[in-house]
């Protein structure tokens, strides 16, 4: 019998172990899993059952987060192949990539001086997203051919890009707030 | 199957016995209690037929008054009459100062974490004041329904932080209520509208109460209400409308001094009346007849709209942010539900409709809609509707993190993460030979710890000295379905552990709650023992009942050995339960739980597999 707490997230959601996931399907299964284990279904149960239900629900929520997130999902796939990212300080050594990132940062810092900072941020955000898609393709290729070093490198870059995307979005949010 | 035949004479509960549960909307201005009776959900009125209970508590030397009676004295006896106490829940003295210097109360600023309000009946915390309101609602429910209440769902603004939630739950404990769930008000409103039946899509709930504002974005699908994002302001509401009107009146009357508490109450009262009049009419007459001010004038709806416009704009800003967090555009919203008395203001409805580009839903009384939703959920949770498919999936409204070097907050759980959730992060030491680490838990979005809300401090001590950076300290956050947090820290190399149920810095301690409960009983010692015994007996009953129905459903999952062991420990618990030693009952429960641990986990796995199996069958059916 498989134990939900130790099975891998893809199996738990009964989807193929792959970077390509059908997010609608994930969402649908998530609801079904929650209907089976959520603490509200055990409101009258013993405190033991409630505790175990909470553990399972937490796990399912964690699994959902991992399966939906483009970077976490890649890291998790690597982890399934025993490649573990120990701390967040893993960094790429690709000089050209790092240079691009630095240029992007400089642009971001100066964005408030632009005529239309929000439009500029929108276009930067779109650029980063498309870079992320390319990097995800690179990850998929490397992972499929079991080239784990390349896959790991792709994840490092994805982490970079994801962080940049968050910063762009946050800056856009704070500029919007000032305008309102 | 011999196991199933053991039963306690006179103790067995019929399987489908209706259990009484209530939904409580503990509001800033008004509170309500609702219940489902013979399939009908209703808010419960008092003897005078009034459904709303004013959230006002007046303290006397030897007792309290709650509701309209107390509210009548808000102006004449402001120091002993506490209104809008919800705004003080889970707040420290410095937060209260920020709420404005217009508060008439005398706060006791001593070293205790929780500020107390000085009244002639003693110094009271916001939690105790709220408990009085809950007790009044409980009395009303018991009187109307004629039986004891098994459990309650109590609503809180979705945007309430940990400290505010904990304070609410503590108030319920003081009032002697068994809390089935703390439910977010917007979710309750969506439930009340029955939006799950037949509709699929994304809705928004705009909840502007007396003192709080919430916006929630929910996805509905086959009975599942999934909160995608929430935002708001736990210190913005209709009271602020009254404030700006009151200030306008002072301006018009050329009054420049700081108004005394009594005058503040009077002005707020007049402002509120004017606001309510302007919901129906275009002009409101205002007459202030106090010692300090005599003023007579009128306020037009357009004037009021201009005064409250900045406040409405603030709420719409929160709406934008919530939409972005949910990654949803305004045009994706299929329905917008209006909740809270302040949504009666026409300008609010217009602005919100404009923003979401759809006509707001207002068919259920916005004052009652939350209590009605809470009662429906309480009825499900207490077990009256076992076949019910409804499930409410909530999220955490504000990020949780811990303080790291340089006073920065490292977020461990981000806002809008579905709960329950458990997440761990590793930290390390920064000095050689360090053997202890202070963990400071904070909540909020800002980078600097000083800009976030401090929730708790605790220490992990006694791990072996190592070079800086070598220890691996894993901090685990667990948030339950009510949004309440517990934190656990462990040094992985040595196994040193420390954990804490987060009792917010501004919350009452367990000891304080215990002593308040004790104080409220006549023969303290005896009653506490009796209460503990009763609690253990109830838990024992619950455990046995749950076990029996589990075995009935899934006997096949048990091995013969397990069955024997469970049966023996179950007998021991039943023997202990009729005795009068709570310690013994507790021990027997722990033993039975240990014997059942594997069985319970296996059942959980089976139900997961069943849930997933349903899937593959469906898919075959559609694919073929």
Short mmCIF file of C-alpha atoms in Angstrom, two decimals, chain B residues 88-385:
data_model
loop_
_atom_site.label_atom_id
_atom_site.label_comp_id
_atom_site.label_asym_id
_atom_site.label_seq_id
_atom_site.Cartn_x
_atom_site.Cartn_y
_atom_site.Cartn_z
CA UNK B 88 -8.61 46.30 19.80
CA UNK B 89 -8.46 42.52 19.43
CA UNK B 90 -4.90 41.21 19.41
CA UNK B 91 -3.51 44.72 19.53
CA UNK B 92 -0.76 46.18 21.70
CA UNK B 93 -0.93 49.56 23.35
CA UNK B 94 1.11 51.22 20.60
CA UNK B 95 -1.31 49.95 17.90
CA UNK B 96 -4.18 51.42 19.85
CA UNK B 97 -2.50 54.79 19.91
CA UNK B 98 -2.32 54.60 16.12
CA UNK B 99 -6.07 54.02 15.96
CA UNK B 100 -6.39 57.66 16.84
CA UNK B 101 -6.48 59.77 19.93
CA UNK B 102 -10.23 59.99 19.70
CA UNK B 103 -10.69 56.88 21.86
CA UNK B 104 -12.36 57.83 25.12
CA UNK B 105 -11.01 54.89 27.16
CA UNK B 106 -8.51 54.89 29.92
CA UNK B 107 -5.96 52.28 28.85
CA UNK B 108 -3.82 50.73 31.52
CA UNK B 109 -0.29 50.86 30.18
CA UNK B 110 1.53 48.42 32.40
CA UNK B 111 4.10 45.76 31.58
CA UNK B 112 1.48 43.17 30.69
CA UNK B 113 1.48 42.49 26.94
CA UNK B 114 -2.25 42.94 26.60
CA UNK B 115 -3.59 46.44 27.17
CA UNK B 116 -6.45 46.68 29.64
CA UNK B 117 -9.23 49.20 29.68
CA UNK B 118 -9.95 50.62 33.09
CA UNK B 119 -13.64 50.42 33.99
CA UNK B 120 -15.51 50.66 37.25
CA UNK B 121 -15.98 46.89 37.08
CA UNK B 122 -12.22 46.31 36.87
CA UNK B 123 -9.54 46.37 34.20
CA UNK B 124 -10.59 44.33 31.17
CA UNK B 125 -8.85 43.16 28.00
CA UNK B 126 -10.46 43.24 24.55
CA UNK B 127 -10.67 39.44 24.67
CA UNK B 128 -12.73 39.56 27.86
CA UNK B 129 -15.04 42.22 26.45
CA UNK B 130 -15.59 40.09 23.33
CA UNK B 131 -16.25 37.07 25.54
CA UNK B 132 -19.13 38.99 27.14
CA UNK B 133 -20.67 39.53 23.70
CA UNK B 134 -20.23 35.86 22.86
CA UNK B 135 -21.78 34.83 26.18
CA UNK B 136 -24.82 36.98 25.46
CA UNK B 137 -25.23 35.36 22.03
CA UNK B 138 -24.77 31.92 23.54
CA UNK B 139 -27.46 32.64 26.16
CA UNK B 140 -29.78 33.81 23.39
CA UNK B 141 -29.18 30.65 21.36
CA UNK B 142 -29.65 28.29 24.28
CA UNK B 143 -32.83 30.08 25.29
CA UNK B 144 -34.29 30.16 21.77
CA UNK B 145 -33.29 26.65 20.79
CA UNK B 146 -33.84 25.05 24.17
CA UNK B 147 -30.76 22.87 24.20
CA UNK B 148 -27.02 22.97 24.72
CA UNK B 149 -24.81 24.06 21.87
CA UNK B 150 -22.31 21.48 20.64
CA UNK B 151 -20.14 23.82 18.69
CA UNK B 152 -19.83 27.17 17.02
CA UNK B 153 -18.32 28.58 13.88
CA UNK B 154 -17.09 32.09 14.61
CA UNK B 155 -16.30 34.45 11.78
CA UNK B 156 -13.28 36.72 11.53
CA UNK B 157 -12.24 39.17 8.83
CA UNK B 158 -10.13 37.32 6.27
CA UNK B 159 -7.45 39.91 6.81
CA UNK B 160 -7.17 39.25 10.57
CA UNK B 161 -3.64 38.35 11.53
CA UNK B 162 -2.56 35.56 13.83
CA UNK B 163 -2.81 37.68 17.00
CA UNK B 164 -6.35 38.81 16.15
CA UNK B 165 -7.46 35.26 15.38
CA UNK B 166 -5.95 33.91 18.56
CA UNK B 167 -7.64 36.64 20.59
CA UNK B 168 -10.98 35.71 19.01
CA UNK B 169 -10.51 32.04 19.78
CA UNK B 170 -9.51 32.90 23.36
CA UNK B 171 -12.68 34.95 23.73
CA UNK B 172 -14.71 31.91 22.64
CA UNK B 173 -12.89 29.76 25.20
CA UNK B 174 -13.74 32.28 27.91
CA UNK B 175 -17.36 32.22 26.81
CA UNK B 176 -17.40 28.44 27.07
CA UNK B 177 -17.93 27.82 23.37
CA UNK B 178 -16.48 24.87 21.49
CA UNK B 179 -15.03 26.43 18.34
CA UNK B 180 -15.53 24.19 15.31
CA UNK B 181 -13.74 26.62 13.06
CA UNK B 182 -12.76 30.24 12.72
CA UNK B 183 -14.24 31.08 9.35
CA UNK B 184 -13.36 34.04 7.19
CA UNK B 185 -16.29 36.44 6.85
CA UNK B 186 -16.17 36.72 3.03
CA UNK B 187 -16.16 32.95 2.68
CA UNK B 188 -19.16 32.75 4.99
CA UNK B 189 -20.99 35.29 2.81
CA UNK B 190 -20.28 33.29 -0.34
CA UNK B 191 -21.65 30.19 1.40
CA UNK B 192 -24.80 32.07 2.41
CA UNK B 193 -25.50 33.03 -1.19
CA UNK B 194 -25.24 29.35 -2.09
CA UNK B 195 -22.95 30.38 -4.90
CA UNK B 196 -21.49 26.90 -5.04
CA UNK B 197 -24.63 25.40 -6.49
CA UNK B 198 -24.59 25.49 -10.23
CA UNK B 199 -21.94 28.15 -10.57
CA UNK B 200 -18.38 27.69 -11.59
CA UNK B 201 -16.03 30.58 -11.78
CA UNK B 202 -14.32 33.28 -9.83
CA UNK B 203 -16.18 35.64 -7.52
CA UNK B 204 -15.17 38.56 -5.33
CA UNK B 205 -16.52 39.34 -1.88
CA UNK B 206 -16.31 42.98 -0.81
CA UNK B 207 -16.84 43.24 2.92
CA UNK B 208 -16.93 46.67 4.50
CA UNK B 209 -18.01 46.45 8.10
CA UNK B 210 -17.96 48.93 10.94
CA UNK B 211 -14.27 48.67 11.59
CA UNK B 212 -12.72 46.30 9.09
CA UNK B 213 -12.44 45.94 5.35
CA UNK B 214 -11.84 42.69 3.50
CA UNK B 215 -11.67 41.70 -0.10
CA UNK B 216 -11.53 38.05 -1.06
CA UNK B 217 -11.26 36.40 -4.44
CA UNK B 218 -12.70 32.89 -4.51
CA UNK B 219 -12.93 30.16 -7.10
CA UNK B 220 -16.08 28.02 -6.95
CA UNK B 221 -16.20 24.52 -8.27
CA UNK B 222 -18.53 21.66 -7.35
CA UNK B 223 -19.08 22.66 -3.75
CA UNK B 224 -15.48 23.68 -3.16
CA UNK B 225 -14.87 27.29 -2.20
CA UNK B 226 -11.23 27.95 -2.82
CA UNK B 227 -9.93 31.28 -1.60
CA UNK B 228 -7.36 32.49 -4.13
CA UNK B 229 -6.33 35.74 -2.56
CA UNK B 230 -7.40 38.05 0.16
CA UNK B 231 -6.55 41.56 1.16
CA UNK B 232 -7.89 44.43 3.13
CA UNK B 233 -7.35 46.63 6.06
CA UNK B 234 -8.16 45.47 9.57
CA UNK B 235 -8.52 49.08 10.71
CA UNK B 236 -10.78 50.61 8.09
CA UNK B 237 -14.56 50.61 8.12
CA UNK B 238 -17.81 52.49 8.41
CA UNK B 239 -16.60 53.97 11.72
CA UNK B 240 -14.07 55.88 9.65
CA UNK B 241 -16.89 57.32 7.55
CA UNK B 242 -18.39 58.57 10.81
CA UNK B 243 -15.01 59.99 11.81
CA UNK B 244 -14.59 62.07 8.66
CA UNK B 245 -18.13 63.35 8.98
CA UNK B 246 -17.54 64.20 12.66
CA UNK B 247 -14.40 66.10 11.73
CA UNK B 248 -16.32 67.93 9.04
CA UNK B 249 -18.90 68.96 11.64
CA UNK B 250 -16.18 70.25 13.98
CA UNK B 251 -14.75 72.23 11.09
CA UNK B 252 -18.11 73.68 10.16
CA UNK B 253 -18.69 74.63 13.80
CA UNK B 254 -15.23 76.24 14.00
CA UNK B 255 -14.40 74.09 16.98
CA UNK B 256 -10.66 73.75 17.37
CA UNK B 257 -10.03 72.27 20.82
CA UNK B 258 -9.59 68.52 21.39
CA UNK B 259 -13.11 67.25 22.02
CA UNK B 260 -13.81 65.42 25.28
CA UNK B 261 -14.85 61.73 25.16
CA UNK B 262 -18.50 62.50 25.70
CA UNK B 263 -18.54 65.02 22.87
CA UNK B 264 -16.73 62.57 20.60
CA UNK B 265 -19.45 60.00 21.22
CA UNK B 266 -22.13 62.53 20.56
CA UNK B 267 -20.54 63.65 17.30
CA UNK B 268 -19.97 60.09 16.14
CA UNK B 269 -23.58 59.29 16.90
CA UNK B 270 -24.85 62.28 14.94
CA UNK B 271 -22.49 61.50 12.05
CA UNK B 272 -23.67 57.96 11.90
CA UNK B 273 -27.30 58.99 11.81
CA UNK B 274 -26.52 61.42 9.00
CA UNK B 275 -24.68 58.69 7.06
CA UNK B 276 -27.60 56.30 7.43
CA UNK B 277 -30.08 58.97 6.37
CA UNK B 278 -28.01 59.65 3.28
CA UNK B 279 -28.33 56.01 2.20
CA UNK B 280 -32.03 56.76 1.58
CA UNK B 281 -32.15 60.51 1.04
CA UNK B 282 -30.01 63.14 -0.60
CA UNK B 283 -29.86 65.55 2.33
CA UNK B 284 -29.40 64.99 6.08
CA UNK B 285 -30.20 67.46 8.81
CA UNK B 286 -27.65 67.56 11.65
CA UNK B 287 -28.21 69.12 15.05
CA UNK B 288 -25.46 69.18 17.67
CA UNK B 289 -26.63 70.40 21.03
CA UNK B 290 -23.81 69.98 23.55
CA UNK B 291 -22.31 72.21 26.20
CA UNK B 292 -19.30 72.92 24.02
CA UNK B 293 -21.01 73.16 20.63
CA UNK B 294 -24.38 74.22 19.40
CA UNK B 295 -24.52 73.69 15.69
CA UNK B 296 -27.26 73.09 13.20
CA UNK B 297 -26.64 72.36 9.56
CA UNK B 298 -27.10 69.90 6.77
CA UNK B 299 -24.94 67.50 4.83
CA UNK B 300 -25.76 66.54 1.26
CA UNK B 301 -25.09 63.13 -0.23
CA UNK B 302 -22.64 64.66 -2.70
CA UNK B 303 -20.75 66.29 0.16
CA UNK B 304 -20.57 63.03 2.06
CA UNK B 305 -19.49 61.16 -1.08
CA UNK B 306 -16.59 63.57 -1.42
CA UNK B 307 -15.65 63.13 2.27
CA UNK B 308 -15.61 59.33 2.09
CA UNK B 309 -14.13 59.09 -1.41
CA UNK B 310 -10.50 58.70 -0.20
CA UNK B 311 -11.58 55.87 2.10
CA UNK B 312 -13.36 54.03 -0.73
CA UNK B 313 -10.33 54.53 -2.93
CA UNK B 314 -8.23 52.84 -0.27
CA UNK B 315 -10.51 49.80 -0.40
CA UNK B 316 -10.32 49.63 -4.19
CA UNK B 317 -6.54 49.68 -3.95
CA UNK B 318 -6.76 46.53 -1.84
CA UNK B 319 -9.06 45.03 -4.49
CA UNK B 320 -6.48 45.63 -7.21
CA UNK B 321 -3.78 43.99 -5.18
CA UNK B 322 -5.96 40.97 -4.38
CA UNK B 323 -6.78 40.53 -8.08
CA UNK B 324 -3.11 40.64 -8.99
CA UNK B 325 -2.25 38.15 -6.24
CA UNK B 326 -4.94 35.82 -7.59
CA UNK B 327 -3.66 36.40 -11.13
CA UNK B 328 -7.19 37.32 -12.17
CA UNK B 329 -8.43 40.32 -14.19
CA UNK B 330 -11.52 42.39 -13.22
CA UNK B 331 -13.34 40.98 -16.25
CA UNK B 332 -12.91 37.39 -14.96
CA UNK B 333 -15.08 38.10 -11.91
CA UNK B 334 -18.56 36.66 -12.51
CA UNK B 335 -20.15 37.88 -9.30
CA UNK B 336 -19.41 40.45 -6.63
CA UNK B 337 -20.96 39.86 -3.21
CA UNK B 338 -21.48 42.83 -0.91
CA UNK B 339 -21.18 42.27 2.82
CA UNK B 340 -21.27 44.55 5.85
CA UNK B 341 -23.54 47.42 6.83
CA UNK B 342 -21.28 50.01 5.18
CA UNK B 343 -22.06 48.58 1.73
CA UNK B 344 -25.50 50.17 2.12
CA UNK B 345 -23.88 53.49 1.27
CA UNK B 346 -24.84 54.08 -2.39
CA UNK B 347 -21.49 55.60 -3.28
CA UNK B 348 -19.74 52.42 -2.10
CA UNK B 349 -21.99 50.25 -4.27
CA UNK B 350 -21.47 52.47 -7.31
CA UNK B 351 -17.71 52.61 -7.00
CA UNK B 352 -17.38 48.87 -6.44
CA UNK B 353 -19.70 48.07 -9.35
CA UNK B 354 -17.68 50.37 -11.57
CA UNK B 355 -14.41 48.79 -10.52
CA UNK B 356 -15.46 45.17 -11.06
CA UNK B 357 -17.61 45.99 -14.06
CA UNK B 358 -20.61 44.09 -12.72
CA UNK B 359 -23.73 44.70 -10.67
CA UNK B 360 -23.04 43.90 -6.97
CA UNK B 361 -25.11 41.17 -5.26
CA UNK B 362 -27.09 42.65 -2.39
CA UNK B 363 -30.16 40.41 -2.07
CA UNK B 364 -29.30 39.00 1.38
CA UNK B 365 -29.30 41.51 4.23
CA UNK B 366 -25.62 42.52 4.38
CA UNK B 367 -25.79 42.57 8.18
CA UNK B 368 -26.97 38.97 8.40
CA UNK B 369 -25.29 37.27 5.49
CA UNK B 370 -22.11 36.34 7.37
CA UNK B 371 -23.90 34.77 10.35
CA UNK B 372 -26.10 32.78 7.95
CA UNK B 373 -23.08 31.39 6.10
CA UNK B 374 -21.37 30.55 9.39
CA UNK B 375 -24.45 28.65 10.59
CA UNK B 376 -24.56 26.61 7.37
CA UNK B 377 -20.91 25.69 7.78
CA UNK B 378 -21.41 24.90 11.50
CA UNK B 379 -24.22 22.53 10.59
CA UNK B 380 -21.91 20.68 8.20
CA UNK B 381 -18.97 20.59 10.60
CA UNK B 382 -20.94 19.33 13.56
CA UNK B 383 -21.92 16.35 11.47
CA UNK B 384 -25.55 16.94 10.53
CA UNK B 385 -24.89 16.69 6.82
#
